[in-house]
Structures are given as structure tokens and as C-alpha cells.
Coordinates of C-alpha atoms in Angstrom, one line a residue:
M1099 CA -33.3 23.9 17.8
A1100 CA -34.5 20.4 18.3
K1101 CA -32.3 18.3 20.3
Q1102 CA -29.4 15.7 18.8
N1103 CA -29.4 12.1 19.2
V1104 CA -26.4 10.0 19.7
A1105 CA -25.9 9.4 16.2
E1106 CA -26.1 12.8 14.9
Q1107 CA -23.4 14.0 17.5
F1108 CA -21.4 11.3 16.4
V1109 CA -21.5 12.4 12.7
D1110 CA -20.7 15.8 13.7
I1111 CA -17.5 14.9 15.6
L1112 CA -16.6 13.0 12.7
V1113 CA -17.1 16.2 10.8
R1114 CA -15.0 17.9 13.0
A1115 CA -12.5 15.5 12.5
G1116 CA -11.8 16.0 8.9
V1117 CA -13.8 12.9 7.9
R1118 CA -15.7 13.6 4.4
R1119 CA -17.1 10.5 3.5
L1120 CA -18.7 7.0 5.3
Y1121 CA -18.2 4.0 3.4
G1122 CA -20.7 1.0 4.2
V1123 CA -23.3 -1.1 4.0
V1124 CA -27.1 -0.1 5.6
G1125 CA -28.5 -2.4 8.0
D1126 CA -30.8 -2.1 11.1
S1127 CA -28.8 -0.8 14.4
L1128 CA -26.5 1.2 11.5
N1129 CA -29.9 3.0 10.2
P1130 CA -30.1 5.8 12.8
V1131 CA -26.1 6.8 12.1
V1132 CA -26.9 6.5 8.2
D1133 CA -29.9 8.9 8.8
A1134 CA -27.7 11.2 10.5
V1135 CA -25.5 11.2 7.5
R1136 CA -28.3 12.2 5.1
R1137 CA -29.3 15.1 7.0
N1138 CA -25.6 16.4 7.4
S1139 CA -24.6 18.3 4.1
A1140 CA -21.0 17.9 5.2
I1141 CA -20.7 13.8 4.8
D1142 CA -21.8 11.7 2.4
W1143 CA -23.0 7.8 2.7
I1144 CA -21.1 6.0 0.3
H1145 CA -23.1 2.9 -0.6
V1146 CA -20.6 -0.1 -2.0
R1147 CA -21.8 -3.8 -2.2
H1148 CA -19.6 -5.3 0.3
E1149 CA -18.3 -3.8 4.0
E1150 CA -15.0 -5.5 3.1
T1151 CA -15.1 -3.0 0.2
A1152 CA -15.9 0.0 2.4
A1153 CA -12.5 -0.8 4.5
F1154 CA -10.7 -0.9 1.6
A1155 CA -12.2 2.1 0.3
A1156 CA -11.5 4.3 3.6
G1157 CA -8.0 2.6 4.3
A1158 CA -6.9 3.6 0.7
E1159 CA -8.9 7.0 1.1
A1160 CA -6.4 7.5 3.8
Q1161 CA -3.5 6.5 2.1
V1162 CA -4.0 9.3 -0.6
T1163 CA -4.9 12.2 1.6
G1164 CA -3.1 11.4 5.0
R1165 CA -6.5 12.3 6.5
L1166 CA -8.7 9.7 8.9
A1167 CA -10.8 8.5 6.4
A1168 CA -14.0 6.1 7.9
C1169 CA -16.2 3.1 7.1
A1170 CA -18.8 1.3 8.9
G1171 CA -21.1 -2.0 9.3
S1172 CA -24.1 -3.3 10.8
C1173 CA -24.4 -5.2 13.8
G1174 CA -23.1 -9.0 13.8
P1175 CA -22.2 -10.1 10.1
G1176 CA -22.2 -6.6 8.7
N1177 CA -19.3 -5.5 10.6
L1178 CA -17.6 -8.7 10.6
H1179 CA -17.1 -8.2 6.8
L1180 CA -14.7 -5.4 7.4
I1181 CA -12.3 -7.1 9.1
N1182 CA -9.6 -8.0 6.3
G1183 CA -10.1 -4.5 5.1
L1184 CA -9.1 -3.1 8.4
Y1185 CA -6.5 -5.7 8.8
D1186 CA -4.8 -4.1 5.3
A1187 CA -5.3 -0.3 6.9
H1188 CA -3.9 -1.1 10.3
R1189 CA -0.7 -2.9 8.7
S1190 CA -0.6 -0.2 6.2
M1191 CA -0.6 2.6 8.8
A1192 CA -3.6 4.4 7.4
P1193 CA -5.6 6.3 10.2
V1194 CA -9.2 4.9 9.8
L1195 CA -12.2 5.1 12.2
A1196 CA -14.2 2.0 12.3
L1197 CA -18.0 1.9 13.3
A1198 CA -19.2 -1.4 14.0
S1199 CA -22.9 -1.2 15.1
H1200 CA -24.4 -3.6 17.5
I1201 CA -27.0 -5.5 18.6
P1202 CA -29.4 -3.6 21.4
S1203 CA -27.8 -2.8 24.7
S1204 CA -29.8 -5.0 26.7
E1205 CA -29.1 -8.0 24.9
I1206 CA -25.6 -8.0 24.8
G1207 CA -24.2 -10.9 26.4
L1208 CA -27.4 -13.1 26.1
G1209 CA -27.2 -14.9 22.5
Y1210 CA -29.3 -12.4 20.8
F1211 CA -29.7 -12.5 16.9
Q1212 CA -26.3 -11.2 15.1
E1213 CA -24.4 -11.3 18.4
T1214 CA -20.8 -10.7 18.2
H1215 CA -18.8 -9.1 20.2
P1216 CA -17.2 -6.4 17.9
D1217 CA -15.2 -4.6 20.9
R1218 CA -13.3 -7.7 21.5
L1219 CA -13.3 -9.0 17.6
F1220 CA -11.2 -6.0 16.2
E1221 CA -8.4 -5.9 18.7
E1222 CA -5.8 -7.0 16.9
C1223 CA -6.3 -5.1 13.7
S1224 CA -6.6 -1.6 16.0
H1225 CA -4.9 0.5 18.1
Y1226 CA -8.2 0.8 20.1
S1227 CA -11.2 -1.1 20.1
E1228 CA -14.2 0.0 22.7
L1229 CA -18.1 -0.1 23.1
I1230 CA -20.2 2.8 24.2
S1231 CA -22.5 1.8 26.5
S1232 CA -24.4 4.9 27.5
P1233 CA -24.8 8.3 25.5
K1234 CA -22.5 10.3 28.2
Q1235 CA -19.8 7.9 27.0
M1236 CA -20.0 8.9 23.4
P1237 CA -18.1 12.1 23.0
R1238 CA -15.1 11.3 24.9
L1239 CA -14.8 7.6 23.4
L1240 CA -15.1 8.9 19.9
Q1241 CA -12.5 11.6 20.4
T1242 CA -10.1 8.9 22.2
A1243 CA -10.7 6.6 19.1
I1244 CA -9.8 9.3 16.6
Q1245 CA -6.9 10.3 18.3
H1246 CA -5.7 7.0 18.4
A1247 CA -6.4 6.4 14.6
V1248 CA -4.7 9.6 14.1
G1249 CA -1.9 9.9 16.5
R1250 CA -1.0 6.0 15.8
S1251 CA -1.7 5.8 12.0
G1252 CA -3.6 3.1 11.9
V1253 CA -7.1 1.3 13.0
S1254 CA -9.5 2.3 15.3
V1255 CA -13.1 0.6 16.3
V1256 CA -16.0 2.2 18.0
S1257 CA -18.8 -0.1 18.9
L1258 CA -22.5 1.5 19.0
P1259 CA -25.7 -0.4 20.0
G1260 CA -28.3 1.2 17.8
D1261 CA -30.5 2.0 20.4
I1262 CA -28.0 4.0 22.0
A1263 CA -27.6 5.5 18.7
D1264 CA -30.9 6.6 18.8
Q1265 CA -30.9 8.1 22.4
P1266 CA -30.6 11.8 23.1
A1267 CA -27.3 12.9 23.0
P1268 CA -25.6 14.7 26.5
E1269 CA -25.7 18.1 26.9
R1270 CA -22.2 19.7 26.2
S1271 CA -20.6 23.1 26.9
A1272 CA -17.9 23.1 24.5
S1273 CA -16.9 21.1 21.1
A1274 CA -14.5 18.9 22.1
A1275 CA -10.9 19.5 20.0
V1276 CA -10.1 16.9 18.1
V1277 CA -6.4 15.8 17.2
T1278 CA -6.0 15.5 13.3
S1279 CA -2.5 15.5 12.2
R1280 CA 0.9 14.1 13.8
P1281 CA 3.8 16.0 15.3
T1282 CA 7.3 15.0 13.9
V1283 CA 9.3 13.0 16.3
R1284 CA 13.3 14.0 16.8
P1285 CA 16.1 11.6 18.6
G1286 CA 17.5 12.2 21.1
D1287 CA 21.4 13.9 21.1
D1288 CA 23.1 10.6 22.3
E1289 CA 21.4 9.0 19.4
L1290 CA 22.3 10.9 16.8
D1291 CA 26.0 11.4 18.4
K1292 CA 26.1 7.7 18.1
L1293 CA 24.9 7.5 14.3
V1294 CA 27.1 10.1 13.7
Q1295 CA 30.5 8.4 15.1
M1296 CA 29.3 4.8 13.2
I1297 CA 28.6 6.5 10.0
D1298 CA 31.9 8.3 10.0
A1299 CA 33.7 5.4 11.0
A1300 CA 32.6 3.2 7.9
D1301 CA 34.1 2.9 5.0
K1302 CA 30.7 1.2 3.2
V1303 CA 27.4 2.6 4.2
T1304 CA 24.4 1.7 2.5
L1305 CA 20.6 3.1 3.1
F1306 CA 17.7 0.9 2.5
C1307 CA 14.2 2.6 2.6
G1308 CA 10.5 1.8 3.4
S1309 CA 7.3 3.6 3.4
G1310 CA 8.5 5.7 6.4
T1311 CA 10.5 7.8 3.8
A1312 CA 7.5 9.6 2.4
G1313 CA 8.2 13.2 2.8
A1314 CA 12.0 12.9 3.0
H1315 CA 13.4 12.3 -0.5
A1316 CA 15.5 15.2 -0.6
E1317 CA 16.8 14.2 2.6
V1318 CA 17.7 10.8 1.9
M1319 CA 19.4 12.1 -1.5
E1320 CA 21.4 14.6 0.7
L1321 CA 22.7 11.8 3.0
A1322 CA 23.4 9.5 0.0
E1323 CA 25.5 11.9 -1.8
K1324 CA 27.3 13.2 1.3
V1325 CA 28.5 10.1 2.4
K1326 CA 28.4 8.1 -0.8
S1327 CA 25.9 5.5 -0.1
P1328 CA 23.9 3.2 -2.4
V1329 CA 19.8 3.5 -2.0
G1330 CA 17.9 0.7 -2.3
H1331 CA 14.2 0.0 -0.8
A1332 CA 11.5 -2.5 -0.1
L1333 CA 8.3 -2.4 -2.2
R1334 CA 6.6 0.3 0.0
G1335 CA 9.3 2.6 0.0
K1336 CA 9.4 2.3 -4.2
E1337 CA 7.2 5.3 -4.9
H1338 CA 8.9 7.8 -2.2
I1339 CA 12.7 7.1 -2.9
Q1340 CA 13.0 5.4 -6.6
Y1341 CA 12.5 8.7 -8.7
D1342 CA 15.5 11.1 -9.3
N1343 CA 17.7 8.7 -7.6
P1344 CA 21.3 8.8 -9.0
Y1345 CA 22.1 6.6 -6.0
D1346 CA 19.4 3.3 -6.9
V1347 CA 20.6 0.0 -6.4
G1348 CA 16.8 -1.3 -6.7
M1349 CA 14.3 -3.4 -4.8
S1350 CA 15.2 -6.3 -2.0
G1351 CA 12.9 -9.2 -1.1
L1352 CA 11.4 -11.8 -3.5
L1353 CA 10.0 -8.9 -6.2
G1354 CA 13.7 -7.9 -6.0
Y1355 CA 16.0 -6.9 -8.8
G1356 CA 19.1 -5.2 -8.9
A1357 CA 21.7 -5.1 -6.9
A1358 CA 19.6 -4.1 -3.7
Y1359 CA 20.6 -7.4 -2.1
E1360 CA 24.7 -6.7 -2.9
A1361 CA 24.7 -3.5 -1.2
T1362 CA 23.0 -4.7 1.6
H1363 CA 25.0 -7.4 2.5
E1364 CA 28.8 -5.9 0.9
C1365 CA 28.8 -2.5 3.4
D1366 CA 30.3 -2.0 6.3
L1367 CA 27.0 -0.3 8.0
L1368 CA 23.7 -0.7 6.8
I1369 CA 21.3 2.0 7.9
L1370 CA 17.3 0.9 7.8
L1371 CA 15.2 4.1 6.8
G1372 CA 11.5 3.7 7.9
T1373 CA 11.2 0.2 6.6
D1374 CA 9.6 -3.0 8.6
F1375 CA 10.7 -5.0 6.0
P1376 CA 9.4 -8.2 7.0
Y1377 CA 11.4 -10.6 5.2
N1378 CA 14.7 -11.3 7.7
A1379 CA 16.4 -13.6 5.1
F1380 CA 17.2 -11.2 2.7
L1381 CA 18.8 -9.2 5.6
P1382 CA 22.3 -9.4 6.5
D1383 CA 23.8 -10.8 9.6
D1384 CA 27.4 -9.6 9.5
V1385 CA 27.3 -6.1 9.6
Q1386 CA 26.7 -3.3 11.5
I1387 CA 23.0 -2.3 11.2
V1388 CA 21.1 1.0 12.5
Q1389 CA 17.2 1.0 12.1
V1390 CA 15.7 4.4 12.1
D1391 CA 11.6 4.3 12.6
V1392 CA 8.9 6.5 14.4
R1393 CA 7.1 3.2 15.6
P1394 CA 9.5 2.3 18.7
E1395 CA 7.8 -1.2 18.4
V1396 CA 9.1 -2.2 15.3
L1397 CA 12.7 -1.4 15.9
G1398 CA 14.9 -4.0 16.1
R1399 CA 12.0 -6.7 15.4
R1400 CA 13.6 -8.2 11.8
S1401 CA 17.6 -8.2 12.7
R1402 CA 19.9 -7.4 15.2
L1403 CA 20.7 -4.2 15.5
D1404 CA 23.8 -2.2 16.8
L1405 CA 21.4 1.1 17.3
A1406 CA 18.2 1.8 17.4
V1407 CA 17.2 5.4 16.6
W1408 CA 13.7 6.6 17.6
G1409 CA 12.5 9.2 15.1
D1410 CA 11.0 10.3 12.2
V1411 CA 12.8 9.6 9.2
R1412 CA 12.8 13.4 7.4
E1413 CA 13.5 15.0 11.1
T1414 CA 16.0 12.6 11.6
L1415 CA 18.2 13.3 8.9
R1416 CA 17.8 17.3 8.7
C1417 CA 19.4 17.1 12.3
L1418 CA 21.9 14.0 11.1
V1419 CA 23.3 15.5 7.7
P1420 CA 24.9 18.8 9.2
R1421 CA 27.1 16.7 11.1
V1422 CA 28.4 13.5 9.4
R1423 CA 31.5 14.0 7.8
A1424 CA 31.4 14.0 4.0
K1425 CA 33.0 11.2 2.5
E1426 CA 35.4 11.4 -0.6
N1427 CA 35.7 7.5 -1.6
R1428 CA 32.5 6.5 -3.9
R1429 CA 34.5 3.1 -5.3
F1430 CA 32.1 1.4 -3.4
L1431 CA 28.8 3.5 -4.7
D1432 CA 30.0 3.0 -8.6
R1433 CA 30.8 -1.0 -7.9
M1434 CA 26.9 -1.0 -6.7
L1435 CA 25.6 1.0 -9.5
K1436 CA 27.5 -0.6 -12.0
K1437 CA 26.3 -4.2 -10.7
H1438 CA 22.5 -2.9 -10.7
A1439 CA 22.7 -1.9 -14.8
D1440 CA 25.1 -5.1 -15.4
A1441 CA 21.8 -7.1 -13.4
L1442 CA 18.8 -5.1 -15.2
E1443 CA 20.5 -5.3 -18.8
G1444 CA 20.6 -9.3 -18.2
V1445 CA 16.8 -9.3 -17.1
V1446 CA 15.3 -6.9 -19.9
K1447 CA 16.6 -9.0 -22.8
A1448 CA 14.3 -11.7 -22.3
Y1449 CA 11.1 -9.5 -22.6
T1450 CA 12.3 -7.1 -25.4
R1451 CA 12.1 -9.5 -28.4
K1452 CA 8.9 -10.1 -30.1
V1453 CA 6.7 -9.3 -27.4
E1454 CA 4.6 -7.4 -29.9
K1455 CA 3.8 -10.4 -31.5
H1456 CA 3.4 -12.7 -28.5
V1457 CA 0.4 -14.5 -27.9
P1458 CA -1.6 -14.8 -25.2
I1459 CA -0.2 -11.3 -24.4
H1460 CA 3.2 -11.0 -22.0
P1461 CA 1.7 -9.4 -18.8
E1462 CA 4.9 -7.6 -18.6
Y1463 CA 4.3 -6.0 -22.0
V1464 CA 0.7 -4.6 -20.6
A1465 CA 2.7 -3.4 -17.6
S1466 CA 4.9 -1.6 -19.9
V1467 CA 2.3 -0.2 -22.0
L1468 CA 0.4 0.9 -19.0
D1469 CA 3.3 2.5 -17.4
E1470 CA 4.2 4.8 -20.8
L1471 CA 0.2 5.8 -21.5
A1472 CA -0.8 6.5 -17.9
D1473 CA -1.0 10.2 -16.4
D1474 CA 2.1 11.6 -14.4
D1475 CA 0.2 11.9 -11.3
A1476 CA -1.9 8.6 -11.6
V1477 CA -3.0 6.5 -9.0
F1478 CA -2.2 3.0 -9.3
T1479 CA -4.1 0.2 -7.0
V1480 CA -2.3 -2.9 -7.1
D1481 CA -3.8 -6.6 -6.6
T1482 CA -1.6 -9.0 -4.5
G1483 CA -0.2 -11.9 -6.7
M1484 CA 1.3 -11.3 -9.9
C1485 CA 0.2 -7.9 -10.2
N1486 CA 2.8 -6.7 -7.4
V1487 CA 5.4 -8.2 -9.7
W1488 CA 4.3 -6.3 -12.5
A1489 CA 3.8 -2.9 -10.6
A1490 CA 7.2 -3.2 -9.1
R1491 CA 8.7 -3.9 -12.1
Y1492 CA 7.1 -1.8 -14.4
I1493 CA 5.2 1.4 -12.8
S1494 CA 7.6 4.2 -12.6
P1495 CA 7.4 6.7 -9.9
N1496 CA 8.2 10.4 -10.4
G1497 CA 7.0 11.7 -7.1
R1498 CA 3.6 12.3 -8.1
R1499 CA 2.3 9.2 -8.6
R1500 CA 0.9 6.8 -6.1
V1501 CA 1.1 2.8 -5.8
I1502 CA -1.3 1.7 -3.4
G1503 CA -1.8 -2.1 -2.8
S1504 CA -2.0 -4.6 0.1
F1505 CA 1.6 -4.7 0.4
S1506 CA 2.2 -5.6 4.2
H1507 CA -1.4 -7.5 4.4
G1508 CA -1.0 -9.3 1.5
S1509 CA -5.2 -9.5 0.4
M1510 CA -6.5 -10.4 -2.4
A1511 CA -9.2 -8.7 -4.3
N1512 CA -7.7 -5.0 -2.9
A1513 CA -7.4 -3.4 -6.1
L1514 CA -10.4 -2.4 -6.5
P1515 CA -12.3 -1.5 -3.3
M1516 CA -8.8 1.0 -3.3
A1517 CA -9.8 2.4 -6.2
I1518 CA -12.9 3.4 -5.5
G1519 CA -11.3 5.4 -2.2
A1520 CA -8.8 6.8 -4.0
Q1521 CA -11.3 8.2 -6.8
F1522 CA -13.8 9.7 -4.5
T1523 CA -10.8 11.9 -2.8
D1524 CA -10.2 13.7 -6.9
R1525 CA -12.9 12.5 -9.8
R1526 CA -10.8 14.6 -11.9
R1527 CA -7.2 12.4 -11.0
Q1528 CA -6.4 9.3 -13.0
V1529 CA -7.1 6.1 -11.0
V1530 CA -6.2 2.8 -12.4
S1531 CA -7.0 -0.8 -10.9
M1532 CA -4.7 -3.2 -11.8
S1533 CA -6.6 -6.0 -10.9
G1534 CA -5.7 -9.7 -11.3
D1535 CA -9.0 -12.1 -12.5
G1536 CA -8.7 -14.0 -9.3
G1537 CA -8.8 -10.5 -7.3
F1538 CA -11.0 -8.8 -9.4
T1539 CA -13.9 -11.7 -9.3
M1540 CA -13.7 -12.5 -5.3
L1541 CA -15.4 -8.5 -4.9
M1542 CA -16.6 -7.7 -8.4
G1543 CA -19.9 -6.5 -6.8
D1544 CA -18.5 -3.9 -6.3
F1545 CA -17.8 -2.9 -9.9
L1546 CA -21.1 -1.5 -9.5
T1547 CA -20.1 0.8 -6.9
L1548 CA -18.5 2.6 -9.9
V1549 CA -21.2 2.5 -12.3
Q1550 CA -23.6 4.0 -9.5
Y1551 CA -21.3 6.7 -8.6
D1552 CA -19.9 7.4 -12.0
L1553 CA -16.6 7.1 -10.6
P1554 CA -14.4 7.1 -13.5
V1555 CA -12.0 4.4 -12.3
K1556 CA -10.0 2.7 -15.2
V1557 CA -9.7 -1.2 -14.4
V1558 CA -6.9 -3.0 -16.4
L1559 CA -7.5 -6.6 -15.8
F1560 CA -4.7 -8.9 -16.4
N1561 CA -6.6 -11.8 -17.1
N1562 CA -4.7 -15.0 -17.4
S1563 CA -7.4 -17.4 -15.8
S1564 CA -5.5 -18.8 -12.7
L1565 CA -4.1 -17.6 -9.9
S1566 CA -0.5 -17.6 -10.9
M1567 CA 1.5 -16.6 -7.9
V1568 CA -0.3 -19.8 -6.0
E1569 CA 0.6 -22.2 -8.8
L1570 CA 4.1 -20.6 -8.6
E1571 CA 4.3 -21.2 -5.1
M1572 CA 3.2 -24.6 -5.9
L1573 CA 5.6 -25.4 -8.9
V1574 CA 8.4 -24.4 -6.6
A1575 CA 7.4 -26.6 -3.7
G1576 CA 7.2 -30.0 -6.3
L1577 CA 3.6 -29.5 -6.2
P1578 CA 1.1 -29.9 -9.4
A1579 CA -1.0 -27.0 -9.4
H1580 CA -4.3 -28.0 -8.6
G1581 CA -7.2 -25.6 -7.7
T1582 CA -5.5 -22.5 -9.3
H1583 CA -7.6 -22.0 -12.6
N1584 CA -10.6 -19.9 -12.9
V1585 CA -13.7 -20.3 -15.9
N1586 CA -13.9 -16.6 -16.5
P1587 CA -16.3 -14.8 -18.4
D1588 CA -16.0 -12.0 -21.2
F1589 CA -15.5 -9.3 -18.4
A1590 CA -15.7 -6.4 -21.1
A1591 CA -19.1 -7.7 -21.8
V1592 CA -19.5 -7.9 -18.2
A1593 CA -18.6 -4.4 -17.8
Q1594 CA -21.1 -3.5 -20.6
A1595 CA -24.0 -5.3 -19.3
C1596 CA -23.1 -3.2 -15.9
G1597 CA -23.5 0.1 -17.9
A1598 CA -19.8 1.0 -18.2
Y1599 CA -17.2 0.9 -21.2
G1600 CA -15.8 -2.5 -21.5
V1601 CA -13.2 -3.6 -23.9
R1602 CA -11.4 -7.1 -24.6
V1603 CA -8.1 -7.1 -25.9
E1604 CA -6.4 -10.4 -27.0
K1605 CA -3.6 -9.2 -29.3
P1606 CA -1.0 -7.0 -28.6
K1607 CA -1.3 -4.5 -31.3
Q1608 CA -4.6 -3.7 -29.8
L1609 CA -3.8 -3.2 -26.3
A1610 CA -2.1 0.7 -26.6
G1611 CA -5.5 1.6 -28.7
A1612 CA -7.4 0.3 -26.1
L1613 CA -6.1 1.4 -23.2
K1614 CA -6.0 5.0 -24.8
D1615 CA -9.8 4.9 -25.6
A1616 CA -10.6 3.7 -21.8
F1617 CA -8.4 6.6 -20.5
R1618 CA -10.4 9.2 -23.0
H1619 CA -13.6 7.6 -21.6
K1620 CA -15.1 9.9 -18.9
G1621 CA -16.8 7.5 -17.0
P1622 CA -15.6 4.0 -15.2
A1623 CA -14.1 1.6 -17.8
L1624 CA -12.9 -1.9 -17.7
V1625 CA -9.7 -3.1 -20.1
D1626 CA -10.0 -6.9 -20.6
V1627 CA -6.5 -8.3 -21.3
V1628 CA -6.2 -11.8 -22.0
T1629 CA -2.3 -12.4 -20.5
D1630 CA 0.0 -15.7 -21.1
P1631 CA -0.5 -17.6 -18.0
N1632 CA 3.0 -19.1 -18.2
A1633 CA 4.9 -15.9 -18.6
L1634 CA 6.7 -16.1 -15.3
S1635 CA 10.5 -17.5 -15.7
I1636 CA 11.7 -19.7 -12.8
P1637 CA 15.8 -20.0 -12.1
P1638 CA 16.9 -23.5 -12.0
K1639 CA 18.2 -23.1 -8.5
I1640 CA 15.4 -21.8 -6.6
K1641 CA 14.0 -23.7 -3.3
A1642 CA 10.5 -23.7 -1.6
E1643 CA 11.3 -22.1 1.2
M1644 CA 12.5 -19.3 -1.3
V1645 CA 8.5 -18.4 -2.3
T1646 CA 6.5 -20.2 0.2
G1647 CA 5.0 -17.3 2.4
F1648 CA 7.5 -15.1 0.9
A1649 CA 9.8 -16.1 3.8
L1650 CA 12.8 -16.0 1.6
S1651 CA 16.5 -16.9 0.7
A1652 CA 19.8 -15.2 -0.5
S1653 CA 18.4 -15.6 -3.9
K1654 CA 19.1 -12.2 -6.2
M1655 CA 17.2 -12.8 -8.6
V1656 CA 13.8 -15.0 -7.9
L1657 CA 11.5 -13.7 -10.2
D1658 CA 13.0 -12.9 -13.5
G1659 CA 9.9 -11.1 -14.9
G1660 CA 11.5 -7.7 -16.7
V1661 CA 12.2 -4.2 -15.2
G1662 CA 10.9 -1.7 -17.8
R1663 CA 11.9 1.5 -17.5
M1664 CA 14.4 0.9 -14.5
V1665 CA 16.8 -0.1 -17.1
Q1666 CA 17.0 3.4 -18.4
M1667 CA 17.1 4.7 -14.9
A1668 CA 19.9 2.6 -14.0
R1669 CA 21.8 3.1 -17.8
S1670 CA 21.6 7.0 -16.8
N1671 CA 23.1 6.9 -13.0
L1672 CA 26.3 5.4 -14.7
R1673 CA 26.9 8.4 -16.2
N1674 CA 27.9 9.7 -12.6
V1675 CA 30.5 6.5 -12.5
P1676 CA 33.9 8.5 -12.8
R1677 CA 35.9 6.9 -16.0
P1678 CA 39.4 6.1 -15.5

């Protein structure tokens, strides 16, 4: 049997760690690794058109599966293109291993062609970033990188010079064990005792939930029932906590709606569950606050805490719920549920009158119809900007759907690349990219990746020919819109020229049929929907600091853009309120 080279050994270790795809663009220093992938039937090389797409796709795959995913870039400019997608994966806590191939090892530090220092460049967007300087070092270093990515839920970067990748691999007496899953973390008894005392002493408790409540829906509902607590959520918590939730009071933040703001400010005790909600202007400063998170470094960095609890949300609540005293008084909960329903009733009216006849099409209407027609287990990938608003307001979670976006990093152009990674995990599952025309055109070249691999991603393009979220920021700051207008082609024709299914929709009555046809199509499809750039209604009392940078204020309804089926959910929850 021929002796392995370092690249082959590298790929073998990735396979043992559960990696099934390596997203990237081939080139020079990366060639030994690409060739090793070609000769290994357990892993596929996924050829994308831009390395940024590779990183976004790997991050989405990791978020959908919960397992390690990987991407790669060749030396210098190639791996530099990875950096934006890696920032997003890292801030989304997606376990991703990035291979940054490097110039010849003998030339490092000498100003060689395409020289950068990837081991330094990626430090801020990774838990671990190191250079392999000898073949003997590689197995242990790669194993360490994998364990950082999996164990700490984020990115690890390995820099590998092309000449070292091509050298003979070191002899190993046994295969190294690779960690591929995380344990649960239970808080200490002292913290649990303090939390029990605080909950028992509080008359009004509110739970505010983030992405850390994934897998803990039942436990959150059990606690809410026992202490009669309203339950609000951040955007990243929506898919995990809003469905089957009779205590739901909506979302806080600039994109928020309902009574979440009131519930967090009018309680005696606010419990932050698995959320690193960044907008501290929306958090109260005059109530007791407890934060529960598996990452100790985020405890207390957004607001003053009365108690910090280091633990996995699900495991913490399993320990906590049997120990707290059940509350009988639900006046606070019922008042918040009514406020929530009233708020949604007021918002929805403006977008339920004659929307089927409005031209250009209301984007809210597009999102509402999409929500109704999409599969119950669809994966939605969402572009940053106004598509975030429509997904937050209209895509209904049910415990099976996924909604993935650049919700922590806030990058443009994420939806299409993320859809690629999500679709590769399961070709039979419906994947819908909710793309804005600005984000789509930024990485439009990778629409060809859908065609090349015949990935059945459905791109629903909200085409208002503008960077409308930026226009909103300018408007609120008292500036005229400038540099935000896009001159766009007929995107349906572009899709057809690429070899995909494409249809353009300009009238509301065409929308449902176009979406149904696209969903029935077995390959990639694009629905180019011409939407109204002026659909967003702005309240008269809004300050620039509420929008600029999303570092917001105490406004309860900043973006008045409809709420879709959430009003029905709120009405349903009101049935739980006792009548006098």
C-alpha cells in the first residue's frame, strides 16, 4: 500500500470527524488537498464560484445538521475571500473547519507572491488559528482545531503550506480519537438555589429567549406554565420558541412586534435564556435580571446582572423547574397576552386591505403567500436587510422549519450561499432563499453552483431595485437616499440563461401560481418578484439612533410592517385568558 501524503492524511481525519463536503475554489497551494478529496469516496469537493460562498455554505450546513462542516481557500486572495463567511459562522456558533492553504513554507516571511499570514488574519473570527509547519505536527494540530470548533461551537482555521501538504505523512501507530459532539453543562447548586429563591420571590417573571433555547422548547414551556410567565424572543430564538407557545408575547429589537418590550420592562424578574441579544437599549435597567448561557464569556456583557448562571438552557431548566414553587396569579401574563394581541391587531390592518391588487406588489404579501405555500419542514435562508423583516414577521415556525440568516454578523449576500449548504444536506428537503436584489447580485455568480449541481433551491427574489434598509437608515437620519438604487435586469431571464427555471411576477394575482410552479420544479428555480420599495411605513416619532447601526431605543413598534399569521396565534392564546 502506497504511503499517504499529508494532504491524504488531512482528508482522512476530516472524514473521521464527520465532514462529508469541502466547499471551496481549487488552486495552486490547495491542489494536493483537492486531489486527496478526489481519491476519497467518503468526502466530496464542492466547487463554488467564490470562496465567500464556500464559508457561508459550510456555516449553513453546520447549523442545519449540528455537525462539523468544512471549507477551503487557496493561498493569499483565495483564503482571504473566506473571511466574511467565517465571521458569520463564528458569530452564529456554527462548528466550521476552514483550511487556508499557504505559500511554500520556505518562502513565508519573505514577501513571496500572494503572501499573507492566514494564521494571524483569521484570529478574530475563530477560536483557533494555527500554521502547520511540519508534517509531524499536522495530525495533532488538526485534531486540536476540530475539537475547538466542535467543543466551543465556532470556527477553527488551519493554515497549510502547499509543499507540506504534498510531503509524506508521519507514521501513526493508532488513529487519534476525534471529538465530534458537545456535552451538556449543568450549573452549580449554589446558582440554582439563588435562582429558585429569586423566582419564588418575584410576582412577575418574564422569559426572554434566544438561539440557546434550541432543543429546550418543552422545558421553557414547562417553566412558563409553572411561574405564569410571558415568553418573548430575539430573532434567533424565533424558530425555537414561538411555535406551540401559549405564552408568546412576540419579539424585541428594531424588528420586534407585540408586547415583548412591555413584558421585559414591566416584570419584577427578567430571565434571559440562551440569548446574547446585542441591543442593550431594549433591555431594562430597573428590574432584576438573570442570564443563563452555556458560554460564560457572554454573561453580563449586555446588561447588569443580578445573577449569572453558567449552563446549557435545557439542562438548567430540567434542574430548575422541579424546585420552583408554582404560581397561581396569572394577572401579569394575561395582561401581556392581551397587549400582544391588541398590538398585532393594530399592525395587521394596514396590510390586509386590497393587497391582492396593489402594484408594485407589497413584499409583506409575498412573504405571507410564501409562508402559506412552503413545506412544513422547509429551510428558509434569509438575506440581511428588509428580508429579515419579512422573515421575522411572516415566516411561521412550527418546530420543523428552519430559518437561517446572518442574524448576528449582519452580512449582505448570505441567503443564496447558505441555501447551497442547506440543500446539500438533504436534496429532498425544500430550501427557500429569501433574497433581496442587492444581496443576490453581490454573489450572483453562485447561482451557477445551483445549476452545476442541480440543487433544487428555490430563490424567491424580493426585487425592489434598491438597498431599502439603507434607505430607511438615511431617511431616519434626515439624509436623502443616495447610492441605494439598483439598475436590475430581468432576473428570471438571467436564471433561464443559466439553465434554471425562472419566472417574473409583476402582479399579485400571478404570485401564488408562480410560487407553486417553482416549488413543483425538480431543479433550481428563481421567482423574480417586483416589489414595492415604499412598502415600509415609518412612525412619525422615530429618532436616528433607533435605526443607525441597529443600536436602538425604547420604541415599541419601530417598523410597522404587518405580522402575518402571528395575529392568529395571538388570538388563539387569548383563549387561555380567564374571563371574569
